[in-house]
Amino acid sequence: MSNLRNVYAIVASLVLHVLLLAGMYVIKLKLIDAPPEVAVDTVFDEERMQEQFTQELSLDTDIAENMNPFSGGVQSTVVGQASQPAVNQVRIVTSDVLQTPEIEVRVGDVTLPGHDEIGTELGEGAVGGEIGAVVDGYGAALHRLTQELIRMMRESKVLVVWLFDRSHSMTDDQQEIKENFHKVYAELGLIAGRQGNLTNEVLLTSIAQFGEGLDFITPNPTADLNEIKAAIDKITVDPSGKENMCQSIVAAIEKHRTQAARQKRKLVVVVVSDESGSDGQFVEEAVDRAKKTKAPVYVLGRESIFGYPYGRIRWIDPKYKLSHWLVIDRGPETAYPECLQWDGLRERWDAHNAGFGPYEQVRIAKETGGIFFILPNEEEDLIGEGALERKKYDNLDMREYRPLLSARREYQEARAKSKFRSTIFQAIARLNPNKAAVDRGQLPTYDEMLRIREHWYALEPAAFMQEAVGEARKAERSMALLNEAVPLLESIKPLRAGEDFQRWRAAYDLALAQCVAFRVRLFQFLLAMDEHANNMPKPGDPRTNRWSVQRTTAMLVPGDEQFQRVKEYFKIKDDRETYLKFLKAEELRAVEMYQQVISTHPRTPWARRAESELAQGFGMRFVEAYRDPNYDAADIQLPNP
């Protein structure tokens, strides 16, 4: 009996201990499964004085004496995404969150990734290139590029192909390029000499020049520094005036990709050009070939002309010393123009900066993991309003106005799905005076009648009258087109609030303001033409041999007699007083709309263009002019820019 009681006691003890151990085990698991989670929120409720910090950047481009490599592209978790910070940027001095903190502890889910997830390799395809590295010249750009090459040389051998633009417009840049290019290889030679595991063969270089075709100055990639430095001096001018950049990138990659793969080298392409190129239709082929070869493309280029494909440079003929204006490709910054190509009388002649580089060059750099370097606007030969401005737009101001850098087909599809965007583009295409834009596939239509003459009217009354009639007819047609464009744009105004892209809202605001203002300008042009034809003053300067029309802030007000003469041109049905009230209201409306663009889109190219339009004014007047007869000389041969 005693033994039986002992057995019961042992069994009871075991059961009790098992239950205790199980309970403790459950409690332990529970603590592991649900640890106390704490999220700390910082709340600011009082403003306090902020200190300002400034840092001067060194622009010294002397040959380096040590290594300080910097990484180039910005990693992105989305393949092909434009480089940008992972969080929204704000100006510190205006931030409303910098106030005295209150600490409040709240329990919540904390879902930050662990170190094992953060360290995941993204792969080369996930590295997006920089779409706008602003530099103060070729020296700074080439120094940064040197650091990029050094960074890549630490990981593998490198084969870099330099493609130099042979266009006439690059002649002024050649000397600066030569001086700074030599420093690049002096620095790279320094690195090779200081690192025991690096020799000249770690870096091979190929030098080529492109225009209508591609010409390799170095027949084969070389590590000979003297040969590399001498090659840059052999760059020539291509008389064709073409810059087939995209095709040259493809050809350069095709020529070197086999050797690079065989020698396990990183292939790098560097383009040096001041134009956007003549073969933009091949941009996707260049992107595709570079991405398949994993060859980043770096571009040393210029800012695009704001919303316009072309710029103009001054060329002085050597015999008569006369200035001529040559058209160069310099934009736009978008896949297709998003601004009016017309200035109310003729095609645009301004040279306002876009804040971004030309679409093709920036897209190639972005998609391949390279960098687009924006060189400064210190071009003495570039002409047009805004050409001499040293204005640089702030990255934070322009962050919401970045161009869509998708493929043209995708861009068109997205635009076609939006009535708001497609209507704006319809107005841009309808008010296009440039046939060249149609030939390049940038716009579907053009209208020659939108090119109203401003300069070099005949001095003799009879000849002037004949020219005036033709230009008045153009003004009549232009006014009719504007009378269609204004209500067309006004019809989509309710859709503006639903547009989620700031660039298109700015494009709409500026285009509508311009169309309203251009109607006033055209009427002023016709008044000035009529007044001059009927009064025909005698020139005060004996050298005067032409008349030109000039823009002014002073407005002409027609009398009864003049109003009756011009009424038929525009098919005006109202009486003089009624129509003048309408025109005054339109003038004030245009001024208000331009001011709204400036206040809604401050410190942007749209605001700058609105400021320019207001400064020019809407009025017109005829002034005396002199045109050198040698402009008509048969022996002047204009170069292709």
XYZ file of C-alpha atoms in Angstrom:
641
model
C 0.000 0.000 0.000
C 2.845 2.291 0.845
C 4.445 1.597 -2.516
C 1.195 2.453 -4.302
C 1.011 5.802 -2.478
C 4.577 6.538 -3.579
C 3.680 5.853 -7.217
C 0.683 8.234 -7.017
C 2.908 10.933 -5.508
C 5.524 10.542 -8.236
C 2.896 10.681 -11.014
C 1.245 13.747 -9.464
C 4.611 15.482 -9.171
C 5.458 14.740 -12.803
C 2.100 16.043 -14.016
C 2.490 19.204 -11.956
C 6.001 19.872 -13.243
C 4.967 19.227 -16.850
C 2.112 21.707 -16.476
C 4.452 24.288 -14.952
C 7.043 23.822 -17.671
C 4.378 24.044 -20.397
C 3.036 27.257 -18.915
C 6.469 28.767 -18.734
C 7.096 27.713 -22.343
C 3.873 29.340 -23.524
C 4.723 32.548 -21.684
C 8.194 32.614 -23.274
C 6.825 32.124 -26.767
C 4.296 34.852 -26.236
C 7.015 37.293 -25.231
C 9.023 36.453 -28.315
C 6.035 36.680 -30.659
C 4.817 40.007 -29.383
C 7.650 42.194 -28.113
C 6.747 45.690 -26.951
C 6.942 47.919 -30.024
C 7.622 51.596 -29.636
C 7.467 54.281 -32.326
C 8.742 57.753 -31.449
C 6.971 60.709 -33.067
C 8.509 64.175 -32.910
C 6.076 67.073 -32.910
C 7.147 70.734 -33.179
C 4.884 73.486 -32.000
C 6.998 76.633 -31.638
C 9.150 78.452 -34.159
C 12.756 79.034 -33.270
C 15.634 80.920 -34.891
C 17.414 78.934 -37.557
C 21.097 79.171 -38.284
C 22.226 79.305 -41.894
C 25.161 77.270 -43.091
C 27.085 77.800 -46.300
C 29.855 75.818 -47.887
C 32.078 77.046 -50.690
C 32.759 74.436 -53.322
C 36.273 74.122 -54.634
C 36.450 74.707 -58.379
C 40.147 73.924 -58.579
C 40.788 71.754 -61.612
C 44.509 71.284 -61.050
C 45.795 67.755 -61.266
C 44.900 65.835 -58.116
C 47.542 64.610 -55.720
C 45.376 62.039 -53.968
C 42.412 59.832 -54.633
C 38.924 60.845 -53.577
C 36.481 58.848 -55.675
C 32.799 59.708 -55.672
C 29.962 57.481 -56.709
C 28.036 58.518 -59.755
C 24.526 57.172 -60.316
C 21.953 57.152 -57.561
C 20.551 53.756 -56.683
C 16.879 53.280 -57.260
C 14.620 50.371 -56.475
C 12.769 51.022 -59.726
C 14.629 50.136 -62.894
C 15.123 53.166 -65.112
C 13.828 55.625 -62.534
C 15.291 59.125 -62.656
C 17.691 59.708 -59.835
C 16.135 61.486 -56.901
C 16.207 61.285 -53.134
C 13.999 58.701 -51.458
C 12.204 61.379 -49.460
C 10.736 64.729 -50.350
C 13.152 67.628 -50.138
C 12.186 70.927 -48.544
C 14.003 74.152 -47.821
C 15.199 74.049 -44.212
C 14.758 77.797 -43.647
C 11.086 77.639 -44.650
C 10.187 74.302 -43.123
C 7.285 74.412 -40.705
C 8.492 71.314 -38.904
C 11.541 72.884 -37.292
C 9.899 73.888 -34.042
C 10.331 73.022 -30.377
C 9.776 69.265 -30.106
C 7.257 67.392 -28.045
C 8.075 63.734 -27.527
C 5.090 61.417 -27.589
C 5.500 57.644 -27.247
C 2.975 55.541 -29.086
C 2.872 51.797 -29.559
C 2.609 50.797 -33.197
C 3.929 48.535 -35.913
C 7.566 49.027 -36.769
C 8.233 47.555 -40.204
C 11.773 48.662 -41.020
C 13.750 46.036 -42.962
C 16.517 44.174 -41.237
C 20.186 44.364 -42.177
C 19.816 41.218 -44.234
C 17.244 42.957 -46.474
C 18.994 46.323 -46.677
C 22.126 44.669 -47.970
C 20.359 43.031 -50.909
C 22.224 43.611 -54.200
C 20.133 45.723 -56.561
C 22.111 44.922 -59.686
C 23.308 47.274 -62.424
C 19.919 47.483 -64.066
C 18.518 49.206 -60.984
C 21.010 52.064 -60.975
C 19.491 55.194 -62.512
C 21.787 57.859 -63.942
C 21.982 61.500 -62.934
C 19.840 63.666 -65.185
C 21.481 66.989 -64.436
C 24.853 67.423 -62.720
C 25.505 71.171 -62.903
C 29.201 72.003 -63.352
C 31.111 75.233 -63.853
C 32.932 74.189 -67.007
C 34.738 71.391 -68.764
C 37.391 71.286 -66.043
C 34.922 70.491 -63.274
C 33.008 68.013 -65.450
C 36.114 66.142 -66.532
C 37.404 66.047 -62.960
C 34.141 64.448 -61.807
C 34.336 62.044 -64.730
C 37.864 61.118 -63.678
C 36.518 60.095 -60.281
C 33.878 57.962 -61.991
C 36.526 56.135 -64.016
C 38.661 55.606 -60.919
C 35.645 54.164 -59.102
C 35.062 51.668 -61.906
C 38.770 50.849 -62.200
C 38.722 49.683 -58.584
C 36.252 46.952 -59.520
C 37.389 45.925 -62.999
C 39.408 46.909 -65.997
C 37.819 49.675 -68.085
C 37.586 50.573 -71.764
C 36.384 54.167 -72.255
C 35.303 55.511 -75.651
C 35.297 59.300 -76.082
C 32.950 60.681 -78.767
C 33.642 64.313 -79.692
C 31.156 66.413 -81.656
C 32.696 67.735 -84.906
C 30.135 70.511 -85.459
C 31.198 74.077 -86.277
C 29.538 75.344 -83.101
C 32.049 73.343 -81.030
C 35.135 75.160 -82.359
C 35.100 77.676 -79.480
C 35.026 74.802 -76.972
C 37.890 72.825 -78.465
C 40.727 74.711 -76.766
C 39.157 74.429 -73.311
C 38.503 70.741 -73.920
C 42.133 70.169 -74.915
C 43.502 71.911 -71.832
C 41.291 70.025 -69.392
C 41.331 66.687 -71.211
C 45.066 66.379 -70.621
C 44.473 66.771 -66.877
C 42.132 63.779 -66.887
C 44.839 61.412 -68.021
C 47.431 63.042 -65.826
C 45.209 62.208 -62.843
C 44.496 58.706 -64.128
C 48.223 58.201 -64.636
C 48.765 59.319 -61.049
C 46.359 56.661 -59.819
C 47.965 53.961 -61.929
C 51.374 54.866 -60.539
C 50.300 54.864 -56.881
C 48.337 51.626 -56.858
C 50.502 48.553 -57.048
C 47.749 46.467 -58.625
C 46.926 49.075 -61.285
C 48.885 49.504 -64.483
C 48.222 51.508 -67.635
C 46.527 48.429 -69.072
C 43.795 48.678 -66.450
C 42.385 51.522 -68.556
C 42.199 51.442 -72.338
C 40.994 54.484 -74.274
C 39.487 55.021 -77.701
C 39.087 58.530 -79.180
C 36.520 59.182 -81.923
C 34.801 62.163 -83.533
C 31.263 62.176 -84.887
C 29.241 64.272 -87.282
C 27.404 62.783 -90.211
C 29.492 59.674 -89.602
C 31.815 58.254 -86.939
C 35.596 58.497 -87.312
C 38.013 56.838 -84.873
C 41.144 58.938 -84.373
C 42.805 56.109 -82.446
C 42.481 53.024 -84.717
C 42.418 50.724 -81.688
C 41.993 51.239 -77.945
C 45.284 52.257 -76.414
C 46.963 52.757 -73.046
C 49.620 55.062 -74.521
C 49.083 58.423 -72.774
C 50.948 60.357 -75.448
C 48.775 58.862 -78.172
C 45.630 59.633 -76.185
C 46.609 63.246 -75.553
C 47.655 63.777 -79.173
C 44.339 62.406 -80.497
C 42.325 65.282 -79.078
C 44.350 67.718 -81.194
C 43.238 65.940 -84.364
C 39.532 66.741 -84.063
C 38.248 68.426 -87.247
C 35.034 70.181 -88.306
C 32.433 68.199 -90.247
C 31.089 70.410 -93.076
C 27.787 68.506 -93.183
C 26.510 70.217 -90.032
C 24.947 66.953 -88.835
C 25.474 65.408 -85.422
C 24.355 61.782 -85.610
C 24.969 61.197 -81.923
C 22.642 58.247 -81.290
C 23.935 56.242 -84.244
C 27.513 57.019 -83.224
C 26.901 55.662 -79.714
C 25.517 52.457 -81.209
C 28.451 52.124 -83.614
C 31.015 52.775 -80.875
C 29.491 50.100 -78.633
C 29.339 47.600 -81.483
C 32.997 48.197 -82.320
C 34.264 47.675 -78.770
C 31.821 45.346 -77.014
C 33.524 42.123 -78.136
C 36.956 43.247 -76.967
C 35.518 44.523 -73.686
C 33.763 41.222 -73.036
C 36.796 39.144 -73.975
C 39.099 41.123 -71.680
C 36.422 41.418 -68.965
C 36.439 45.188 -69.179
C 33.742 47.680 -68.228
C 32.772 49.555 -71.398
C 32.099 53.279 -70.886
C 31.012 55.867 -73.471
C 31.589 59.618 -73.025
C 29.878 62.087 -75.389
C 31.104 65.689 -75.649
C 28.686 67.900 -77.595
C 26.953 71.274 -77.456
C 23.958 70.141 -79.539
C 21.129 67.676 -79.025
C 21.897 65.736 -82.196
C 20.314 65.249 -85.607
C 19.155 61.638 -85.250
C 16.845 61.641 -82.247
C 14.686 58.965 -83.877
C 17.417 56.450 -82.968
C 17.505 57.261 -79.246
C 15.828 54.005 -78.192
C 18.288 51.958 -80.230
C 21.152 53.704 -78.429
C 19.536 53.116 -75.029
C 18.839 49.462 -75.780
C 22.353 48.733 -77.055
C 24.044 50.450 -74.106
C 21.841 48.682 -71.529
C 22.418 45.257 -73.066
C 26.165 45.880 -72.985
C 25.936 47.423 -69.483
C 27.823 50.439 -70.839
C 27.008 53.682 -68.999
C 26.908 56.758 -71.220
C 28.169 60.077 -69.862
C 27.316 63.310 -71.674
C 29.034 66.674 -71.368
C 26.399 68.943 -72.885
C 24.442 72.168 -72.686
C 21.087 73.084 -71.244
C 18.207 72.773 -73.647
C 16.453 75.824 -75.031
C 13.225 75.985 -73.028
C 10.561 73.976 -74.862
C 12.105 74.620 -78.288
C 14.217 72.462 -80.611
C 16.558 75.151 -81.914
C 19.007 77.821 -80.845
C 20.990 80.279 -82.947
C 24.651 81.187 -82.941
C 26.370 84.198 -84.503
C 28.848 83.614 -87.316
C 30.863 86.446 -88.859
C 31.901 85.944 -92.467
C 35.629 86.565 -92.947
C 35.292 88.785 -96.047
C 32.587 91.335 -95.207
C 32.674 90.961 -91.402
C 28.890 90.674 -91.285
C 26.995 88.762 -88.616
C 24.921 85.775 -89.700
C 22.673 83.607 -87.542
C 23.021 79.837 -87.828
C 20.443 77.412 -86.462
C 21.650 74.663 -84.103
C 19.816 71.740 -82.481
C 19.453 72.470 -78.773
C 16.314 70.822 -77.469
C 13.659 70.479 -76.393
C 14.045 68.964 -72.935
C 10.972 66.788 -73.507
C 10.116 64.014 -75.950
C 7.941 66.482 -77.889
C 7.543 70.252 -77.467
C 5.283 71.293 -74.603
C 5.421 75.052 -75.292
C 4.232 77.262 -78.143
C 6.799 77.429 -80.933
C 5.474 80.838 -82.011
C 5.973 84.273 -80.441
C 2.920 85.988 -81.879
C 4.641 87.111 -85.097
C 7.084 84.417 -86.138
C 9.057 81.408 -84.937
C 10.772 81.821 -81.585
C 14.186 83.447 -81.434
C 14.678 83.406 -77.672
C 17.262 81.267 -75.923
C 15.842 80.886 -72.421
C 17.253 77.976 -70.419
C 15.081 74.941 -69.755
C 16.780 73.899 -66.512
C 17.405 70.451 -68.046
C 19.419 69.024 -70.909
C 18.063 67.917 -74.306
C 15.714 64.930 -74.109
C 17.779 62.420 -76.107
C 21.020 63.019 -74.230
C 19.436 63.050 -70.785
C 17.369 59.937 -71.489
C 20.420 57.988 -72.651
C 22.450 59.002 -69.585
C 19.572 58.284 -67.214
C 18.678 54.866 -68.639
C 22.274 53.609 -68.838
C 23.421 54.717 -65.375
C 25.612 57.558 -66.628
C 25.558 61.273 -65.886
C 24.415 64.258 -67.937
C 26.731 67.156 -67.068
C 25.136 70.575 -67.605
C 27.903 72.912 -68.740
C 27.513 76.646 -67.978
C 25.770 78.977 -70.431
C 28.856 80.977 -71.257
C 28.529 80.883 -75.023
C 29.443 84.215 -76.551
C 28.037 83.267 -79.959
C 24.621 82.099 -78.755
C 22.042 84.807 -79.502
C 18.422 85.511 -78.646
C 16.755 86.832 -75.527
C 18.040 84.923 -72.523
C 21.196 83.754 -74.326
C 23.529 85.707 -72.073
C 21.723 84.917 -68.839
C 23.765 83.034 -66.276
C 20.577 81.881 -64.574
C 20.595 78.508 -62.851
C 17.322 77.126 -61.577
C 17.313 75.641 -58.098
C 16.896 71.861 -57.914
C 14.145 72.170 -55.321
C 12.238 74.715 -57.404
C 12.439 72.454 -60.458
C 11.819 69.135 -58.720
C 8.121 69.051 -59.608
C 8.826 70.188 -63.178
C 11.109 67.363 -64.248
C 10.470 66.210 -67.808
C 8.974 62.819 -68.515
C 11.937 60.860 -69.831
C 10.014 57.814 -70.994
C 10.308 56.493 -74.536
C 8.551 58.628 -77.152
C 5.981 55.924 -77.837
C 5.064 55.691 -74.153
C 5.011 59.485 -73.898
C 2.596 59.729 -76.839
C 0.331 57.048 -75.395
C 0.160 58.811 -72.023
C -0.541 62.159 -73.696
C -3.250 60.688 -75.903
C -5.071 59.288 -72.843
C -5.320 62.768 -71.338
C -7.704 65.243 -72.952
C -5.961 68.027 -71.051
C -2.482 67.222 -72.407
C -3.584 66.288 -75.917
C -5.528 69.548 -76.292
C -2.499 71.607 -75.273
C -0.383 69.732 -77.800
C -3.063 70.290 -80.444
C -2.767 74.051 -79.913
C 1.039 73.866 -80.056
C 0.931 71.929 -83.326
C -1.675 74.224 -84.867
C 0.384 77.324 -84.054
C 3.672 75.976 -85.383
C 5.533 78.045 -88.025
C 8.494 75.650 -88.426
C 8.632 73.133 -91.239
C 11.914 71.800 -89.829
C 10.083 70.592 -86.719
C 7.752 68.588 -88.944
C 10.643 67.153 -90.955
C 12.267 65.983 -87.716
C 9.057 64.353 -86.515
C 8.712 66.701 -83.515
C 5.378 68.199 -84.631
C 2.739 66.934 -87.087
C 1.892 70.204 -88.906
C 3.168 73.704 -89.611
C 1.747 76.922 -91.084
C 3.954 79.209 -93.174
C 1.453 82.045 -92.735
C 2.486 82.299 -89.074
C 5.858 83.756 -90.108
C 5.106 87.492 -90.186
C 8.044 89.662 -91.154
C 9.572 92.048 -88.630
C 12.700 93.276 -90.394
C 13.924 94.861 -93.625
C 10.763 96.360 -95.150
C 11.328 98.412 -98.306
C 12.033 102.120 -97.895
C 10.145 103.194 -101.008
C 6.393 103.773 -100.362
C 5.118 101.710 -103.304
C 7.294 98.713 -102.496
C 6.440 99.027 -98.800
C 2.712 98.981 -99.553
C 3.076 95.815 -101.603
C 4.936 94.073 -98.779
C 2.523 95.413 -96.172
C -0.498 93.885 -97.884
C 1.081 90.418 -97.833
C 2.040 90.646 -94.163
C -1.400 91.992 -93.216
C -2.968 88.898 -94.763
C -0.699 86.736 -92.625
C -1.787 88.712 -89.561
C -5.435 88.149 -90.469
C -4.917 84.391 -90.737
C -2.912 84.292 -87.519
C -5.675 86.133 -85.681
C -8.217 83.603 -86.978
C -6.086 80.733 -85.634
C -5.811 82.436 -82.249
C -9.559 82.930 -82.179
C -9.804 79.146 -82.431
C -6.972 78.371 -80.001
C -8.181 80.553 -77.106
C -11.625 78.915 -76.699
C -10.062 75.507 -77.317
C -7.695 75.995 -74.376
C -10.373 77.588 -72.223
C -12.585 74.544 -72.763
C -10.170 72.314 -70.820
C -9.676 74.691 -67.903
C -11.888 72.520 -65.633
C -9.474 69.633 -66.256
C -6.461 71.569 -64.975
C -7.110 70.700 -61.326
C -7.118 67.002 -62.191
C -3.732 67.125 -63.938
C -1.173 65.571 -61.582
C 1.943 66.720 -63.448
C 3.113 70.245 -62.694
C 4.846 70.646 -66.063
C 1.548 70.316 -67.931
C -0.220 72.744 -65.625
C 2.551 75.269 -66.236
C 2.408 74.588 -69.982
C -1.317 75.272 -69.979
C -1.059 78.473 -67.952
C 1.659 79.955 -70.170
C 0.111 78.860 -73.492
C -3.286 80.369 -72.693
C -1.717 83.622 -71.496
C 0.348 83.823 -74.687
C -2.599 83.177 -76.995
C -4.578 85.977 -75.334
C -1.589 88.346 -75.459
C -0.738 87.479 -79.067
C -4.185 88.603 -80.231
C -3.456 92.025 -78.763
C 0.017 92.032 -80.346
C -1.325 91.184 -83.782
C -3.859 93.995 -83.667
C -1.078 96.377 -82.617
C 1.044 95.125 -85.525
C -1.737 95.915 -87.976
C -2.275 99.356 -86.460
C 1.456 100.117 -86.748
C 1.511 98.856 -90.332
C -1.520 100.943 -91.293
C -0.248 104.082 -89.586
C 3.171 103.808 -91.229
C 1.772 103.089 -94.697
C -0.573 106.057 -94.588
C 1.872 108.544 -93.083
C 5.199 107.220 -94.456
C 7.596 109.499 -92.556
C 10.932 110.505 -94.030
C 14.006 108.840 -92.466
C 16.039 111.001 -90.140
C 19.292 109.075 -90.679
C 20.831 109.354 -94.174
C 22.087 105.751 -93.912
C 18.563 104.355 -93.419
C 17.608 102.008 -96.256
C 14.985 99.821 -94.576
C 12.106 99.897 -92.111
C 11.707 97.375 -89.307
C 8.903 96.804 -86.838
C 9.856 96.945 -83.165
C 8.114 95.710 -80.020
C 7.312 98.238 -77.339
C 5.279 98.688 -74.174
C 3.584 101.783 -75.684
C 0.180 100.914 -77.126
C -1.383 102.451 -80.240
C -5.003 103.605 -80.010
C -6.715 103.909 -83.420
C -8.825 106.883 -84.349
C -12.140 106.557 -86.176
C -10.585 106.744 -89.631
C -7.848 104.213 -88.903
C -10.245 101.839 -87.167
C -12.430 101.732 -90.265
C -9.383 100.854 -92.401
C -8.251 97.953 -90.226
C -11.724 96.711 -89.385
C -12.029 94.771 -92.625
C -8.765 92.874 -92.041
C -10.078 91.220 -88.894
C -13.743 91.213 -89.936
C -14.671 93.218 -86.853
C -18.432 93.611 -86.360
C -18.366 95.872 -83.292
C -18.089 99.647 -83.351
C -14.830 101.349 -82.403
C -15.609 102.017 -78.741
C -16.922 98.514 -78.116
C -13.942 96.872 -79.775
C -11.404 99.098 -78.004
C -12.974 98.185 -74.666
C -12.665 94.528 -75.626
C -8.993 94.953 -76.589
C -8.200 96.815 -73.368
C -9.869 94.077 -71.366
C -7.840 91.456 -73.284
C -4.632 93.392 -72.629
C -5.330 93.557 -68.897
C -6.367 89.907 -68.925
C -3.097 88.900 -70.609
C -1.061 90.875 -68.065
C -2.965 89.268 -65.208
C -2.487 85.788 -66.669
C 1.263 86.314 -67.113
C 1.509 87.533 -63.531
C -0.406 84.441 -62.438
C 2.158 82.250 -64.224
C 4.943 84.062 -62.379
C 3.304 83.655 -58.977
C 2.087 80.062 -59.523
C 5.354 78.757 -60.992
C 8.014 80.993 -59.397
C 11.688 80.653 -60.279
C 11.003 78.383 -63.256
C 11.426 78.797 -67.033
C 7.670 79.374 -67.370
C 7.854 82.323 -65.007
C 10.961 83.621 -66.779
C 9.213 83.473 -70.154
C 6.175 85.293 -68.735
C 8.471 88.003 -67.337
C 10.085 88.333 -70.761
C 6.725 88.728 -72.505
C 5.665 91.444 -70.078
C 8.982 93.262 -70.501
C 8.627 93.262 -74.310
C 5.134 94.668 -74.141
C 2.309 94.133 -76.621
C 2.733 97.334 -78.659
C 4.392 97.693 -82.092
C 6.021 100.552 -84.001
C 8.103 101.027 -87.154
C 11.689 102.264 -86.823
C 14.507 103.151 -89.205
C 17.037 100.421 -90.034
C 20.143 99.855 -92.138
C 20.844 96.620 -93.966
C 24.309 96.171 -95.426
C 24.002 95.422 -99.181
C 26.813 92.890 -98.831
C 24.345 90.527 -97.168
C 23.163 89.780 -100.706
C 26.674 89.024 -102.003
C 26.820 85.747 -103.885
C 30.214 84.757 -102.501
C 29.068 84.398 -98.885
C 28.938 80.709 -98.028
C 27.304 80.041 -94.686
C 28.771 77.088 -92.794
C 26.610 74.292 -91.459
C 26.594 74.736 -87.685
